[in-house]
């Protein structure tokens, strides 16, 4: 990774009714080369102090990776002047990930979430399909440029 | 480096994916296999025993490679998928498209 831009990370400890939680935010450029590093960074913060199953770690890695790819490619259209933000709320019973881009948004109901093997490299459709099947809950903001992924800490 | 290729005496090219296969590096895998195809290689085994996770672009790259290899009358087998990785192929029904073996030894025995 030789690009000069750096990730901006903020971590805040908060107290909720369910116990201590952590909020982490990361801002990254619209460049797919930053996805892996961002995912590992968020995973490290979200699992710090918790016993996480390999399955939960895998679900976080795949869903966040997909959401970032969609934000960078489909949302910001890889515009170097635009950024993608990640906000994570890591609580004792769940992890909430919010990925927001600076694009025009989309209507999630109008995106074909195909699993068809014939649709080669259909970036947004197959990515959303995986997110919806691996997450416990998926929601979007009204503008369609922000996705909220909830992962329960169940085994 | 995420990808490495080993040319076996049997003519099989074993490609190891170490780390992730995602949108940021899938072109490297495609280029590696394409180079081997250009050299006349036709039998490929992709080993995922040391792979963390695969995203939809990575799955798409595998579908694309499968077609390219098949178009050249070649063979592609996958091996070493753990339970989580295997679940991605099942979710997307790609497990029906690929020849998947538990281990590289099992896969190599079937070429």
JSON list of C-alpha atoms in Angstrom, two decimals, chain B residues 5-84:
[
{"chain": "B", "resi": 5, "resn": "UNK", "atom": "CA", "xyz": [1.54, -20.80, -8.40]},
{"chain": "B", "resi": 6, "resn": "UNK", "atom": "CA", "xyz": [3.36, -24.13, -8.37]},
{"chain": "B", "resi": 7, "resn": "UNK", "atom": "CA", "xyz": [3.76, -26.16, -11.55]},
{"chain": "B", "resi": 8, "resn": "UNK", "atom": "CA", "xyz": [3.64, -29.85, -10.71]},
{"chain": "B", "resi": 9, "resn": "UNK", "atom": "CA", "xyz": [5.30, -32.52, -12.85]},
{"chain": "B", "resi": 10, "resn": "UNK", "atom": "CA", "xyz": [1.86, -33.88, -13.60]},
{"chain": "B", "resi": 11, "resn": "UNK", "atom": "CA", "xyz": [1.09, -30.65, -15.43]},
{"chain": "B", "resi": 12, "resn": "UNK", "atom": "CA", "xyz": [-1.30, -29.37, -12.78]},
{"chain": "B", "resi": 13, "resn": "UNK", "atom": "CA", "xyz": [-0.86, -25.76, -11.70]},
{"chain": "B", "resi": 14, "resn": "UNK", "atom": "CA", "xyz": [-1.59, -25.35, -7.99]},
{"chain": "B", "resi": 15, "resn": "UNK", "atom": "CA", "xyz": [-2.57, -21.78, -7.12]},
{"chain": "B", "resi": 16, "resn": "UNK", "atom": "CA", "xyz": [-2.54, -20.90, -3.43]},
{"chain": "B", "resi": 17, "resn": "UNK", "atom": "CA", "xyz": [-4.67, -18.04, -2.13]},
{"chain": "B", "resi": 18, "resn": "UNK", "atom": "CA", "xyz": [-3.09, -16.74, 1.06]},
{"chain": "B", "resi": 19, "resn": "UNK", "atom": "CA", "xyz": [-5.15, -14.06, 2.80]},
{"chain": "B", "resi": 20, "resn": "UNK", "atom": "CA", "xyz": [-8.25, -12.70, 1.11]},
{"chain": "B", "resi": 21, "resn": "UNK", "atom": "CA", "xyz": [-9.68, -12.96, -2.39]},
{"chain": "B", "resi": 22, "resn": "UNK", "atom": "CA", "xyz": [-11.53, -9.68, -2.78]},
{"chain": "B", "resi": 23, "resn": "UNK", "atom": "CA", "xyz": [-12.23, -6.81, -5.13]},
{"chain": "B", "resi": 24, "resn": "UNK", "atom": "CA", "xyz": [-8.85, -5.26, -4.42]},
{"chain": "B", "resi": 25, "resn": "UNK", "atom": "CA", "xyz": [-6.75, -8.21, -5.63]},
{"chain": "B", "resi": 26, "resn": "UNK", "atom": "CA", "xyz": [-8.94, -10.43, -7.80]},
{"chain": "B", "resi": 27, "resn": "UNK", "atom": "CA", "xyz": [-7.30, -9.12, -11.00]},
{"chain": "B", "resi": 28, "resn": "UNK", "atom": "CA", "xyz": [-3.95, -10.48, -9.80]},
{"chain": "B", "resi": 29, "resn": "UNK", "atom": "CA", "xyz": [-5.42, -13.97, -9.55]},
{"chain": "B", "resi": 30, "resn": "UNK", "atom": "CA", "xyz": [-7.02, -13.66, -12.97]},
{"chain": "B", "resi": 31, "resn": "UNK", "atom": "CA", "xyz": [-3.74, -12.47, -14.48]},
{"chain": "B", "resi": 32, "resn": "UNK", "atom": "CA", "xyz": [-1.80, -15.30, -12.87]},
{"chain": "B", "resi": 33, "resn": "UNK", "atom": "CA", "xyz": [-4.13, -17.95, -14.30]},
{"chain": "B", "resi": 34, "resn": "UNK", "atom": "CA", "xyz": [-4.31, -16.22, -17.68]},
{"chain": "B", "resi": 35, "resn": "UNK", "atom": "CA", "xyz": [-0.50, -16.23, -17.89]},
{"chain": "B", "resi": 36, "resn": "UNK", "atom": "CA", "xyz": [-0.48, -19.96, -17.19]},
{"chain": "B", "resi": 37, "resn": "UNK", "atom": "CA", "xyz": [-3.16, -20.52, -19.84]},
{"chain": "B", "resi": 38, "resn": "UNK", "atom": "CA", "xyz": [-1.05, -18.55, -22.31]},
{"chain": "B", "resi": 39, "resn": "UNK", "atom": "CA", "xyz": [1.87, -20.85, -21.47]},
{"chain": "B", "resi": 40, "resn": "UNK", "atom": "CA", "xyz": [-0.27, -23.83, -22.41]},
{"chain": "B", "resi": 41, "resn": "UNK", "atom": "CA", "xyz": [-1.28, -24.98, -18.94]},
{"chain": "B", "resi": 42, "resn": "UNK", "atom": "CA", "xyz": [-4.75, -26.49, -18.85]},
{"chain": "B", "resi": 43, "resn": "UNK", "atom": "CA", "xyz": [-5.21, -28.12, -15.43]},
{"chain": "B", "resi": 44, "resn": "UNK", "atom": "CA", "xyz": [-5.64, -25.88, -12.41]},
{"chain": "B", "resi": 45, "resn": "UNK", "atom": "CA", "xyz": [-6.17, -26.45, -8.72]},
{"chain": "B", "resi": 46, "resn": "UNK", "atom": "CA", "xyz": [-6.91, -23.44, -6.51]},
{"chain": "B", "resi": 47, "resn": "UNK", "atom": "CA", "xyz": [-6.05, -24.11, -2.88]},
{"chain": "B", "resi": 48, "resn": "UNK", "atom": "CA", "xyz": [-7.98, -22.09, -0.26]},
{"chain": "B", "resi": 49, "resn": "UNK", "atom": "CA", "xyz": [-6.50, -23.74, 2.83]},
{"chain": "B", "resi": 50, "resn": "UNK", "atom": "CA", "xyz": [-4.86, -20.47, 3.85]},
{"chain": "B", "resi": 51, "resn": "UNK", "atom": "CA", "xyz": [-7.65, -18.11, 2.78]},
{"chain": "B", "resi": 52, "resn": "UNK", "atom": "CA", "xyz": [-9.42, -15.83, 5.24]},
{"chain": "B", "resi": 53, "resn": "UNK", "atom": "CA", "xyz": [-12.47, -14.70, 3.32]},
{"chain": "B", "resi": 54, "resn": "UNK", "atom": "CA", "xyz": [-13.77, -14.19, -0.21]},
{"chain": "B", "resi": 55, "resn": "UNK", "atom": "CA", "xyz": [-16.11, -11.41, -1.33]},
{"chain": "B", "resi": 56, "resn": "UNK", "atom": "CA", "xyz": [-18.59, -11.39, -4.20]},
{"chain": "B", "resi": 57, "resn": "UNK", "atom": "CA", "xyz": [-15.99, -9.99, -6.59]},
{"chain": "B", "resi": 58, "resn": "UNK", "atom": "CA", "xyz": [-13.67, -12.83, -5.68]},
{"chain": "B", "resi": 59, "resn": "UNK", "atom": "CA", "xyz": [-16.45, -15.33, -6.35]},
{"chain": "B", "resi": 60, "resn": "UNK", "atom": "CA", "xyz": [-17.12, -13.57, -9.64]},
{"chain": "B", "resi": 61, "resn": "UNK", "atom": "CA", "xyz": [-13.46, -13.82, -10.56]},
{"chain": "B", "resi": 62, "resn": "UNK", "atom": "CA", "xyz": [-13.58, -17.57, -9.94]},
{"chain": "B", "resi": 63, "resn": "UNK", "atom": "CA", "xyz": [-16.63, -17.89, -12.19]},
{"chain": "B", "resi": 64, "resn": "UNK", "atom": "CA", "xyz": [-14.83, -15.92, -14.87]},
{"chain": "B", "resi": 65, "resn": "UNK", "atom": "CA", "xyz": [-11.73, -18.10, -14.57]},
{"chain": "B", "resi": 66, "resn": "UNK", "atom": "CA", "xyz": [-13.83, -21.24, -14.70]},
{"chain": "B", "resi": 67, "resn": "UNK", "atom": "CA", "xyz": [-15.25, -20.15, -18.03]},
{"chain": "B", "resi": 68, "resn": "UNK", "atom": "CA", "xyz": [-11.89, -19.17, -19.47]},
{"chain": "B", "resi": 69, "resn": "UNK", "atom": "CA", "xyz": [-10.35, -22.49, -18.50]},
{"chain": "B", "resi": 70, "resn": "UNK", "atom": "CA", "xyz": [-13.31, -24.44, -19.81]},
{"chain": "B", "resi": 71, "resn": "UNK", "atom": "CA", "xyz": [-13.21, -22.50, -23.09]},
{"chain": "B", "resi": 72, "resn": "UNK", "atom": "CA", "xyz": [-9.61, -23.71, -23.47]},
{"chain": "B", "resi": 73, "resn": "UNK", "atom": "CA", "xyz": [-10.70, -27.30, -22.79]},
{"chain": "B", "resi": 74, "resn": "UNK", "atom": "CA", "xyz": [-9.06, -27.14, -19.39]},
{"chain": "B", "resi": 75, "resn": "UNK", "atom": "CA", "xyz": [-10.04, -28.27, -15.91]},
{"chain": "B", "resi": 76, "resn": "UNK", "atom": "CA", "xyz": [-10.40, -26.29, -12.69]},
{"chain": "B", "resi": 77, "resn": "UNK", "atom": "CA", "xyz": [-10.80, -27.79, -9.23]},
{"chain": "B", "resi": 78, "resn": "UNK", "atom": "CA", "xyz": [-11.05, -26.03, -5.86]},
{"chain": "B", "resi": 79, "resn": "UNK", "atom": "CA", "xyz": [-9.83, -27.41, -2.54]},
{"chain": "B", "resi": 80, "resn": "UNK", "atom": "CA", "xyz": [-9.17, -26.54, 1.09]},
{"chain": "B", "resi": 81, "resn": "UNK", "atom": "CA", "xyz": [-12.35, -24.53, 1.70]},
{"chain": "B", "resi": 82, "resn": "UNK", "atom": "CA", "xyz": [-13.20, -24.29, 5.38]},
{"chain": "B", "resi": 83, "resn": "UNK", "atom": "CA", "xyz": [-16.80, -24.38, 6.61]},
{"chain": "B", "resi": 84, "resn": "UNK", "atom": "CA", "xyz": [-17.26, -20.60, 6.35]}
]
